[in-house]
XYZ file of C-alpha atoms in Angstrom:
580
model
C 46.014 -59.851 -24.501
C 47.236 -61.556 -21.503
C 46.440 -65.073 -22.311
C 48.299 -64.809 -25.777
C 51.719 -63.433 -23.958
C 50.990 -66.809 -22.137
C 50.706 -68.878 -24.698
C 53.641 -67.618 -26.685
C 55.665 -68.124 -23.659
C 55.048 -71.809 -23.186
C 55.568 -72.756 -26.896
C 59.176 -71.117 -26.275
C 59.904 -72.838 -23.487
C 58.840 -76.040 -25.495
C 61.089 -75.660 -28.078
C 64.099 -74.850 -25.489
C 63.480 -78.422 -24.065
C 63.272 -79.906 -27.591
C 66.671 -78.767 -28.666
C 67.965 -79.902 -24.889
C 66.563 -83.502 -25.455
C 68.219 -83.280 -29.288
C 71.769 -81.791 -28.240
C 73.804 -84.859 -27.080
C 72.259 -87.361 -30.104
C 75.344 -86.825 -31.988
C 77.884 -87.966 -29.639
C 75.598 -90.772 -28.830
C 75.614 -91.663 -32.185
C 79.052 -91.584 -32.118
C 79.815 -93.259 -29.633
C 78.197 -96.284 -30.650
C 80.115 -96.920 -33.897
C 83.291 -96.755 -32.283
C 83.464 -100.863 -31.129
C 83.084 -101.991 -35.017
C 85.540 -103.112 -37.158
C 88.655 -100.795 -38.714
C 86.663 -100.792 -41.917
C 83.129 -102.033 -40.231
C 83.466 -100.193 -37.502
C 84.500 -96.432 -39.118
C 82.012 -97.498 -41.641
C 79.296 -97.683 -38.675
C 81.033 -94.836 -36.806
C 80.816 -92.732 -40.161
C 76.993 -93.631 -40.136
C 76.541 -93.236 -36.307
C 78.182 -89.773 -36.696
C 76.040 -88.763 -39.508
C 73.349 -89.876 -38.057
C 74.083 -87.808 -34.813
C 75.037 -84.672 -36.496
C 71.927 -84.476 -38.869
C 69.989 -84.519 -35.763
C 71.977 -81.764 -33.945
C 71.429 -79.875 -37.197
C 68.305 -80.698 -36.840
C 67.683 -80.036 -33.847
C 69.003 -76.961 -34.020
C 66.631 -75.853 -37.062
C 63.966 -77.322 -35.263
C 64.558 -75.025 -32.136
C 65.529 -71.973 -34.279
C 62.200 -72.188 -36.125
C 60.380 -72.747 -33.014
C 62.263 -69.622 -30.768
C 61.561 -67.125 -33.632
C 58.051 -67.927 -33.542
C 57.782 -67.843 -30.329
C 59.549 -64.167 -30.440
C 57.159 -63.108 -33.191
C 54.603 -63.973 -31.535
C 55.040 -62.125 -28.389
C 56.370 -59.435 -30.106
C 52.709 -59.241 -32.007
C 51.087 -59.271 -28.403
C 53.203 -56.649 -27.103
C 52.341 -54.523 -29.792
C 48.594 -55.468 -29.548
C 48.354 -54.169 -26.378
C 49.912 -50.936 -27.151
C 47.703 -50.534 -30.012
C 44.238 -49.427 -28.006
C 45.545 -45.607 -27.285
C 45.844 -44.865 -30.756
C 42.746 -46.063 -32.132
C 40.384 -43.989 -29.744
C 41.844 -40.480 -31.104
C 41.152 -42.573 -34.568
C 37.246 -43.174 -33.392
C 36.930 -39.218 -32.408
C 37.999 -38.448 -36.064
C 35.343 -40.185 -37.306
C 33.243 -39.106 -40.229
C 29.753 -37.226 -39.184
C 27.696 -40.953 -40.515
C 28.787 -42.118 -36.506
C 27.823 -38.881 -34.850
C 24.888 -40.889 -33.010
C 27.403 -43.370 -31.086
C 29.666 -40.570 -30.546
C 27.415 -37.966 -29.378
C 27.515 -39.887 -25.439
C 31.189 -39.751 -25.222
C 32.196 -36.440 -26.328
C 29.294 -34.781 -24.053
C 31.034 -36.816 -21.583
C 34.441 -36.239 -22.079
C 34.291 -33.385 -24.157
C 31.319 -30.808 -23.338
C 33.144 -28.158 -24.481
C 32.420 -29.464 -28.595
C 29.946 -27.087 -29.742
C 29.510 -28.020 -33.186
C 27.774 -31.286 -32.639
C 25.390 -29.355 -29.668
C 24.364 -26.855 -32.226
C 23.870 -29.217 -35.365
C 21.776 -31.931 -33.720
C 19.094 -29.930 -32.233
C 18.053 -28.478 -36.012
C 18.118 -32.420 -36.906
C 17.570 -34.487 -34.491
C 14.136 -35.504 -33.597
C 12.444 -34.816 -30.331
C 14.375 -37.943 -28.023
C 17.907 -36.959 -29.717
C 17.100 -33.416 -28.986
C 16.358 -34.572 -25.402
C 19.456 -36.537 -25.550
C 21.926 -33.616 -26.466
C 20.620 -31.600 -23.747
C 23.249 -32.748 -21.354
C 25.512 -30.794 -23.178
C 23.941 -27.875 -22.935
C 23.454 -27.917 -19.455
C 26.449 -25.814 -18.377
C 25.098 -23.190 -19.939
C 21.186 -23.547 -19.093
C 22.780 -23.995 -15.524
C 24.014 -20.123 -15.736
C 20.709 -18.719 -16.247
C 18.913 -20.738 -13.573
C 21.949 -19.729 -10.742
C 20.759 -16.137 -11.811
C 17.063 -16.262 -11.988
C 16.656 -16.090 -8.114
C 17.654 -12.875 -7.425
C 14.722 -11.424 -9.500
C 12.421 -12.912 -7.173
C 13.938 -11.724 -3.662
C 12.880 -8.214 -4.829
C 9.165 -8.930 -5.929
C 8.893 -10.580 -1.524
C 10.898 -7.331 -0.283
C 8.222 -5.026 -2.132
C 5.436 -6.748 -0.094
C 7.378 -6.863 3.308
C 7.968 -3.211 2.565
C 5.268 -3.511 0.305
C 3.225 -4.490 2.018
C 3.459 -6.424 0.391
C 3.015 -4.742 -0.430
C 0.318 -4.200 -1.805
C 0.008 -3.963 1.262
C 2.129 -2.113 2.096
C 1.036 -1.052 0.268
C 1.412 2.175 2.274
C 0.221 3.015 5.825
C -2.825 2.998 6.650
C -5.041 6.147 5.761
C -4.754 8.827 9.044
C -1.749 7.091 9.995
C 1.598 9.433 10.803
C 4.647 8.360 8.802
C 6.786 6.443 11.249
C 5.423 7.265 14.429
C 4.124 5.154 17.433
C 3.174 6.144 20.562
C 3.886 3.419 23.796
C 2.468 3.586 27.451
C 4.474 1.198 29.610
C 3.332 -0.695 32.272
C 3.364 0.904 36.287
C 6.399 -0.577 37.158
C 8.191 -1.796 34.222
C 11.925 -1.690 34.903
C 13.989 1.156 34.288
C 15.984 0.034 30.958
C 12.911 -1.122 29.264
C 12.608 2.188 26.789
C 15.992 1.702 25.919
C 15.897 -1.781 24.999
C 12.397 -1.551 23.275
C 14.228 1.314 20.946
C 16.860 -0.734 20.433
C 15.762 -4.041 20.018
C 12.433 -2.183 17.337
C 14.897 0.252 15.432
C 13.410 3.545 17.219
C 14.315 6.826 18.098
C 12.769 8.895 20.711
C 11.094 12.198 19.720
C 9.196 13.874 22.911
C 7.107 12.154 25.678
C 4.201 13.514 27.754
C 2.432 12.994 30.698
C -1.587 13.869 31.414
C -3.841 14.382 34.238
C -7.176 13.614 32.591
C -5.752 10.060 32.391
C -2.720 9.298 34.740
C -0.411 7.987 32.161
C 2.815 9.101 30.394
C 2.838 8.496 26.489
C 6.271 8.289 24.645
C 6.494 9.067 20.905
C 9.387 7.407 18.745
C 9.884 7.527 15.221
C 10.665 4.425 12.979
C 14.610 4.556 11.412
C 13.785 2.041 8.654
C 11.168 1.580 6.214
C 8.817 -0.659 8.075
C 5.201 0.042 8.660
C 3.732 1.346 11.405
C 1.160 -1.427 12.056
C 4.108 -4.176 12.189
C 6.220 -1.719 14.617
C 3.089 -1.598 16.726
C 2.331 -5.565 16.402
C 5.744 -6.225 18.102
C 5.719 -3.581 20.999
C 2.121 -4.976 21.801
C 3.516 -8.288 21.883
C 5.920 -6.725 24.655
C 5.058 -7.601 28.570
C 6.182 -4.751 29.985
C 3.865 -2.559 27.458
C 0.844 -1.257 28.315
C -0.503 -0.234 24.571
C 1.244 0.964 21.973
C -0.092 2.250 18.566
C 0.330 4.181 15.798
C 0.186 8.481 15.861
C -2.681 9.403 13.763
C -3.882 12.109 12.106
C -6.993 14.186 11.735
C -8.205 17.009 9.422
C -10.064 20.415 9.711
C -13.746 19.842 7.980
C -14.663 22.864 6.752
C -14.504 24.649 3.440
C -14.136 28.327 2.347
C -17.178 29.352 -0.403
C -17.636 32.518 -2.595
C -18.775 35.188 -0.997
C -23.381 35.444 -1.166
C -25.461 38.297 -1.351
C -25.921 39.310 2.609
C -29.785 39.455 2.865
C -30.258 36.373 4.660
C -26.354 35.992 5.547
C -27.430 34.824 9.411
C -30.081 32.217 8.911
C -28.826 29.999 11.756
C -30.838 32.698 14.217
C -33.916 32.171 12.896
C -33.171 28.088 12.220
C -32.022 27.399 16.187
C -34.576 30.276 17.609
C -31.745 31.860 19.043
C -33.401 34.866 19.963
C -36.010 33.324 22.283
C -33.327 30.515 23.903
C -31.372 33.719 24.780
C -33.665 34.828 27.237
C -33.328 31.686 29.297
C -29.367 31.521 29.020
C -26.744 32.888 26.890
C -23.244 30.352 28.089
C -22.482 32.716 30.971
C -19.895 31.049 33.262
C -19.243 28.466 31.005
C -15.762 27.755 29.431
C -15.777 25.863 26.129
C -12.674 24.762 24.645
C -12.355 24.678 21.003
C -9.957 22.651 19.712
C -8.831 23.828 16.432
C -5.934 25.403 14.789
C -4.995 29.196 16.072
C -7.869 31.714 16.844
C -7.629 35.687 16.559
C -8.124 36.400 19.679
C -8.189 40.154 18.457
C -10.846 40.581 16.004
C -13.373 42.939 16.948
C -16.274 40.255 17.024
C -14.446 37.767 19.757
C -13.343 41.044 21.914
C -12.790 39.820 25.123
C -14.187 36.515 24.918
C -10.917 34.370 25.378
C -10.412 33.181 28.982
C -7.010 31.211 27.440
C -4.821 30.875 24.454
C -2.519 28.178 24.415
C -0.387 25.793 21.717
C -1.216 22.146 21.522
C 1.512 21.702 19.067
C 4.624 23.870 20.885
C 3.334 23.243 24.431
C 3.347 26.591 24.644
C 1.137 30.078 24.711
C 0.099 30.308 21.556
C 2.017 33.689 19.917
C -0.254 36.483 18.857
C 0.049 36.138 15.113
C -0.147 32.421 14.459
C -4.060 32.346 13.656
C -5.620 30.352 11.106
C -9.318 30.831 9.240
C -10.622 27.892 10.201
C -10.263 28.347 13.954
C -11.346 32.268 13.972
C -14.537 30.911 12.279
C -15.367 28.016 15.009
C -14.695 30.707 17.411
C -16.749 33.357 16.210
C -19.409 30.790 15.860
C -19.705 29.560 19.446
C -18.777 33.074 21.174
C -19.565 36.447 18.807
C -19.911 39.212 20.892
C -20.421 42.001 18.509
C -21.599 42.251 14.913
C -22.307 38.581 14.656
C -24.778 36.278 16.580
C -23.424 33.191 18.416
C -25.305 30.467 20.129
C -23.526 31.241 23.414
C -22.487 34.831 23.724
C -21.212 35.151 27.258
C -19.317 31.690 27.360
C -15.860 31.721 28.210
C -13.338 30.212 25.444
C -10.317 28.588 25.802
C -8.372 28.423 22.329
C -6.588 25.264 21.988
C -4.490 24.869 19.431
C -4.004 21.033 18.101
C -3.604 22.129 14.014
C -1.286 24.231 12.265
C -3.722 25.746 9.347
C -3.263 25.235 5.583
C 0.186 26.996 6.041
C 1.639 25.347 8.785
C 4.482 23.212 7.772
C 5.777 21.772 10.854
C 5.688 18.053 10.024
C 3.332 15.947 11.540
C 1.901 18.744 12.968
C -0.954 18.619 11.222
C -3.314 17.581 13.850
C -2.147 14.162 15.461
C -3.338 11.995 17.968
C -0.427 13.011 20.650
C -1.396 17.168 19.661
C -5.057 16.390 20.221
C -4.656 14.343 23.574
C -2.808 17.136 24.340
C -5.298 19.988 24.066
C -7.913 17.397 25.711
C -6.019 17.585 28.977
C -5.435 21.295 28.763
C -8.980 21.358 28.129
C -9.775 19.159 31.414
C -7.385 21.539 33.426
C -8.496 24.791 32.508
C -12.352 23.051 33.608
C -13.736 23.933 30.480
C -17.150 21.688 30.291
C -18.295 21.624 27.103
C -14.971 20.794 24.459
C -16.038 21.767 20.046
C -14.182 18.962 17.899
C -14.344 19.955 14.797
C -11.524 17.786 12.788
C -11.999 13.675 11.908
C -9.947 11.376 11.461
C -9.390 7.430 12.134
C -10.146 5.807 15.243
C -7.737 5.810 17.824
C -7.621 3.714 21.190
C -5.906 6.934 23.161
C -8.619 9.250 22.022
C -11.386 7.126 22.904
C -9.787 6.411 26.243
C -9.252 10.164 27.023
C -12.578 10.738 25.813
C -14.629 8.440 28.463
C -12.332 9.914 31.306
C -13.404 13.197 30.384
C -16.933 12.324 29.798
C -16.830 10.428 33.315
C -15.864 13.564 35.144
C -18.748 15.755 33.536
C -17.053 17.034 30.563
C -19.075 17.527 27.500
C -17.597 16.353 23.998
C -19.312 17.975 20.631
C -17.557 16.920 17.195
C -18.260 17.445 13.508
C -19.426 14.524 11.712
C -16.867 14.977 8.991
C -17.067 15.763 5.070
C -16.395 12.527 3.893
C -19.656 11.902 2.218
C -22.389 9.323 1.480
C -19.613 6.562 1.038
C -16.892 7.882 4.045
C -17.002 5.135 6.780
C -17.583 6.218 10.436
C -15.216 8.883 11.463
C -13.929 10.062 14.587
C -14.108 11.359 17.152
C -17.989 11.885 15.870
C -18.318 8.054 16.122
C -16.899 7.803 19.708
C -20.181 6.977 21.754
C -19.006 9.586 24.280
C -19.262 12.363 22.294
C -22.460 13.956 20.600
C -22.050 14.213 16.846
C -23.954 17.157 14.428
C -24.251 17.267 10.806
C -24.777 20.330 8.645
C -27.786 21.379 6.824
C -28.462 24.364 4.740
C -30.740 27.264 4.809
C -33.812 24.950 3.379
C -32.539 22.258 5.939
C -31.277 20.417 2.831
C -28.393 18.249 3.690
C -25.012 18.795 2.965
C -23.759 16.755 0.222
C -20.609 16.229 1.322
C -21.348 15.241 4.581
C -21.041 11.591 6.610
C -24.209 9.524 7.428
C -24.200 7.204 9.952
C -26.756 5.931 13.332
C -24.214 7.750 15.640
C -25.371 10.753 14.298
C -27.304 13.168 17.245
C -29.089 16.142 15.251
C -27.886 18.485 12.951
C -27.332 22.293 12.317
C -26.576 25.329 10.257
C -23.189 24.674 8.755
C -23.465 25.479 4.872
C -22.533 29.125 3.372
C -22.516 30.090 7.238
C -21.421 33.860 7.768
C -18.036 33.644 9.872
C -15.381 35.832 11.412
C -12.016 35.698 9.390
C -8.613 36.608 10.591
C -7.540 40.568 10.238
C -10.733 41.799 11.247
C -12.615 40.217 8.449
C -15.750 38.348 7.700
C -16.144 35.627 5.549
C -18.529 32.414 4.546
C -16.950 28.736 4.929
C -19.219 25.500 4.327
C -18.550 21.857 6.172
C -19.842 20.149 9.538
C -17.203 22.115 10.999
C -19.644 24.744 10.661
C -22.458 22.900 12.435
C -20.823 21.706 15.273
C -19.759 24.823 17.187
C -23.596 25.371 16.703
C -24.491 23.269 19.519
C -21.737 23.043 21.607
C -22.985 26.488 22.217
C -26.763 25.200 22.900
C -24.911 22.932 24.967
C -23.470 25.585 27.010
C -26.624 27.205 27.096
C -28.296 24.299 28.651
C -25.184 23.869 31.546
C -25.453 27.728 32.528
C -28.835 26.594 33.163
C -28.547 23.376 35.030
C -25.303 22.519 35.551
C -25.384 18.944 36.952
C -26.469 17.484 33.563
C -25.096 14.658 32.474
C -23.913 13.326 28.670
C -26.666 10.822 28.422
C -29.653 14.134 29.694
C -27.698 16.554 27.599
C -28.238 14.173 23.813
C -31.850 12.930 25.083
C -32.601 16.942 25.517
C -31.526 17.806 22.308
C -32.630 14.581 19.929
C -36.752 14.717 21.306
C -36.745 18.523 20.794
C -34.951 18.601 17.386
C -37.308 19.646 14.562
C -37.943 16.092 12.323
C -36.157 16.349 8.849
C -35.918 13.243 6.188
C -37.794 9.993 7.072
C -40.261 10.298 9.878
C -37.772 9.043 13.355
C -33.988 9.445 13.832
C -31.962 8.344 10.477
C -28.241 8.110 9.161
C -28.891 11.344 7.764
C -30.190 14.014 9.787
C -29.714 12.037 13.105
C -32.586 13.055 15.486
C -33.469 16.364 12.776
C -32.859 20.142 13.494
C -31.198 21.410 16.540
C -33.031 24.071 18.531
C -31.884 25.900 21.059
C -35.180 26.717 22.598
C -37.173 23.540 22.737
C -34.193 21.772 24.100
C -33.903 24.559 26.901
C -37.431 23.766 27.459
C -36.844 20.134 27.334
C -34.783 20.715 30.365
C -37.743 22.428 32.286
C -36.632 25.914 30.998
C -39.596 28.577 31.021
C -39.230 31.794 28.528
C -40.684 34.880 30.455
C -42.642 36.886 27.832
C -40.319 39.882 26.739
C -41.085 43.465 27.558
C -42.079 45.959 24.883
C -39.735 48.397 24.659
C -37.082 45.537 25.068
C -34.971 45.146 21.786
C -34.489 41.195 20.802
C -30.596 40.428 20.487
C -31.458 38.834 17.019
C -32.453 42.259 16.077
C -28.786 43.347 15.945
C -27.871 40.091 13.893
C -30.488 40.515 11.575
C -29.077 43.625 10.939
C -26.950 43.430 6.986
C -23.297 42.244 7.881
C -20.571 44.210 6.755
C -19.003 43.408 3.230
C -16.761 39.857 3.373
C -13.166 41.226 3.946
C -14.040 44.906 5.461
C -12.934 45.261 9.002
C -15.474 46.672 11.415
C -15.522 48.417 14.277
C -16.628 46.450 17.647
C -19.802 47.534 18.672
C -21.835 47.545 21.572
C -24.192 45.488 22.542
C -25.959 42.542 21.385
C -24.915 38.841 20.289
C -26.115 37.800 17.756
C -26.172 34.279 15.286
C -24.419 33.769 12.493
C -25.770 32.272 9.107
């Protein structure tokens, strides 16, 4: 468009010269006819004159002709170049047979048309399609801006999840939210604060033991986070000595129907109590029972408790808080009237570490802090042989606590548990400072329910066993529970005798005189076979003096019928006896 304006321009200025170089021809002309003659000389001026004018005229056409093409011309460039903006709103009008060249610069300048985005992908084949996508884009661009905050919620689930999966939930036996953290000798005096600060805790109770000189604080977790991760981080800590989580263990035994009572009291008969009590019957010899709360006043444990006191309220335990399950562990180790027990004359200290089926004191239940607890009260009231008849988890505390105590002479007996054939180790049972006892019945069948396992010592009456029940009542419960109390009291039997045995004397004693059961040789099952209380006085180098004749056997009294399940009865006189 430029080079046109140009153009024009020059042929204007072309034609301006032309009709400067024309302009004075007519005087010239006229000029030179003037010297002729009067009649010559007009005649010649006449014809220099018309000469001169007819090229001034046409001079003047000439440069007329030549200016107004000149302005045409320009004129037709000015309005070429002002053409352009008109004929791209013409080009955007046109008909749907140029939708292909069009299609780039409307989704360029226009992405807002829809109905060319919606018509071509029905038509178009698969590289148009591809083509028209830009168009779309805004509005794929939406969904993909809101697709990630679906997926922050599916990593949250496993972080709280646990991942969830994991998560996935504490780990079985664990306390909700609870750790318990030992700190260093000499960690500086701010450092609880700033480990509750810095891990989200809040401080609950703390204690301090004698059995093992340390002082354990117990926090709970504000937020949803799992104990194991809590614990993870105040490990990682350098002025912490452990840390871990609170765990919690369970009562194993069972209540059963009520049997016919001919036979109620096999367990006599099964551990020859009757000829072991001749040798020894527990006298001056406390055994703790940690359980949940005993009745200290029912007729057939008259007497027999040296100490009451609460695990859970670090407190004495009140008179009416008693529970089934520890009046039958009781009654089992220490009867002194109308039922046998292995260890008649023993002193028992009722500990109280579990709040019963009815407690609902949360995380009372029987937790690691609650147990360590009645271990140390257990330590300080010097009672040497300690009945364990809950399982649970593992825990680093308890095992510690338990090779202090076991260290200083203390003897630890624990039920095996009633987790069955497929139940993995559980302790305290599996701690290798304690001696673990299965339950068998009256045809020294096992009990189905209970755990197998090589840390298994012997085994013992424990199913359908004839028990003391709150009130003043009697009753029948089933479960290692049942079994274990069994031969802590053989154990105390075997201390009143020789008191300077050891752990490792006390479980060789009692695994070469058990009576074989199962597969010929100790076995996951049974453990060694049969406890009984007579050949493992004897393995000790007890000797049974033959009894006189008119002298009445105490198994004679517990072979006498029981009193109907749920009658009270009168204490009587004389005799301990065994239960079944």
């Amino acid at each position: 468009m430029m080079g046109r304006a140009g153009s024009n321009r020059s042929m204007a200025l072309a034609g301006a010269w032309v009709l400067l170089a024309l302009a004075p021809l007519p005087a010239l002309a006229q000029y030179r006819g003037m010297p002729g003659g009067q009649s010559g000389g007009y005649g010649g001026g006449g014809l220099g004159g018309g000469a001169g004018i007819g090229l001034g005229i046409g001079g003047a056409i000439l440069g007329g002709v030549v200016g107004s093409m000149a302005r045409e011309r320009a004129s037709r460039a000015e309005e070429a170049e002002e053409s352009p903006p008109p004929r791209r709103p013409g080009r955007v009008v046109e008909p749907p047979t140029r939708q292909r060249p069009i299609v780039d610069r409307p989704v360029r300048l226009r992405p807002t048309e829809p109905p060319l985005r919606v018509v071509r992908p029905s038509r178009v084949v698969p590289v148009e399609t591809a083509k028209a996508q830009p168009a779309a884009r805004p509005a794929r661009i939406a969904p993909v801006a809101k697709a990630p905050p679906p997926r922050p919620p599916k990593q949250i689930v496993p972080a709280a999840p646990a991942p969830v999966a994991a998560f996935r939930s504490e780990e079985p036996g664990t306390v909700p939210r609870e750790v318990l953290i030992e700190l260093k000798t000499g960690a500086p005096g701010g450092t609880l604060t700033r480990l509750a600060r810095r891990e989200r805790l809040d401080p609950i109770e703390s204690d301090t033991f004698s059995l093992v000189p340390l002082t354990l604080h117990r926090y709970r977790i504000r937020d949803g986070r799992l104990v194991a991760a809590v614990v993870r981080a105040l490990q990682a800590d350098p002025q912490v000595a452990s840390a871990q989580a609170n765990h919690a263990y369970a009562l194993v035994g069972d209540a059963t129907a009520a049997l016919p009572f001919a036979g109620a009291q096999y367990a006599v008969a099964k551990l020859h109590l009757d000829e072991a009590h001749r040798a020894a019957t527990g006298r001056g010899v406390a055994i703790a029972v940690i359980d949940s709360g005993i009745d200290g006043g029912h007729p057939a444990l008259a007497g027999s408790l040296a100490e009451s006191w609460d695990a859970i309220g670090k407190a004495a335990l009140p008179a009416g808080d008693v529970d089934a399950h520890g009046t039958a562990v009781a009654g089992i180790v220490g009867a002194r009237a109308q039922l046998a027990s292995a260890a008649p004359e023993a002193r028992l200290v009722a500990l109280r570490a579990f709040t019963g089926r009815a407690g609902d004191k949360p995380g009372a239940q029987g937790t690691t802090i609650h147990v360590l607890r009645a271990i140390d009260r257990a330590a300080t009231a010097g009672a040497r042989v300690v009945n364990m008849s809950f399982a649970g988890p593992a825990d680093a505390k308890l095992s510690q606590f338990l090779a202090a105590g076991t260290a200083k002479g203390f003897v630890y007996v624990a039920a095996a548990g009633n987790g069955g054939l497929s139940s993995p180790p559980l302790y305290p049972a599996a701690d290798p400072n304690v001696i673990a006892v299965t339950a068998t019945d009256a045809e020294d069948k096992l009990f189905p329910g209970a755990n197998r396992g090589p840390h298994l010592c012997v085994s013992a009456p424990g199913v359908e066993v004839f028990v003391v029940a709150p009130g003043g009542t009697y009753g029948f419960l089933t479960g290692t529970s049942m079994a274990a109390p069994q031969v802590a009291g053989i154990v105390a039997m075997m201390l009143e005798a020789k008191p300077e045995l050891t752990l490792a004397t006390l479980r060789e004693a009692l695994t070469t005189s058990a009576r074989d059961l199962g597969p010929a040789g100790p076995d996951a099952d049974f453990g060694a076979g049969s406890a009984d209380a007579r050949e493992a006085l004897r393995a000790i180098g007890m000797s049974f003096p033959a009894p006189a004749v008119s002298e009445v056997k105490p198994t004679e009294t517990a072979k006498a019928e029981p009193p109907p399940v749920g009658m009270a009865v009168p204490a009587a006189a004389g005799g301990g006896g065994a239960e079944k």
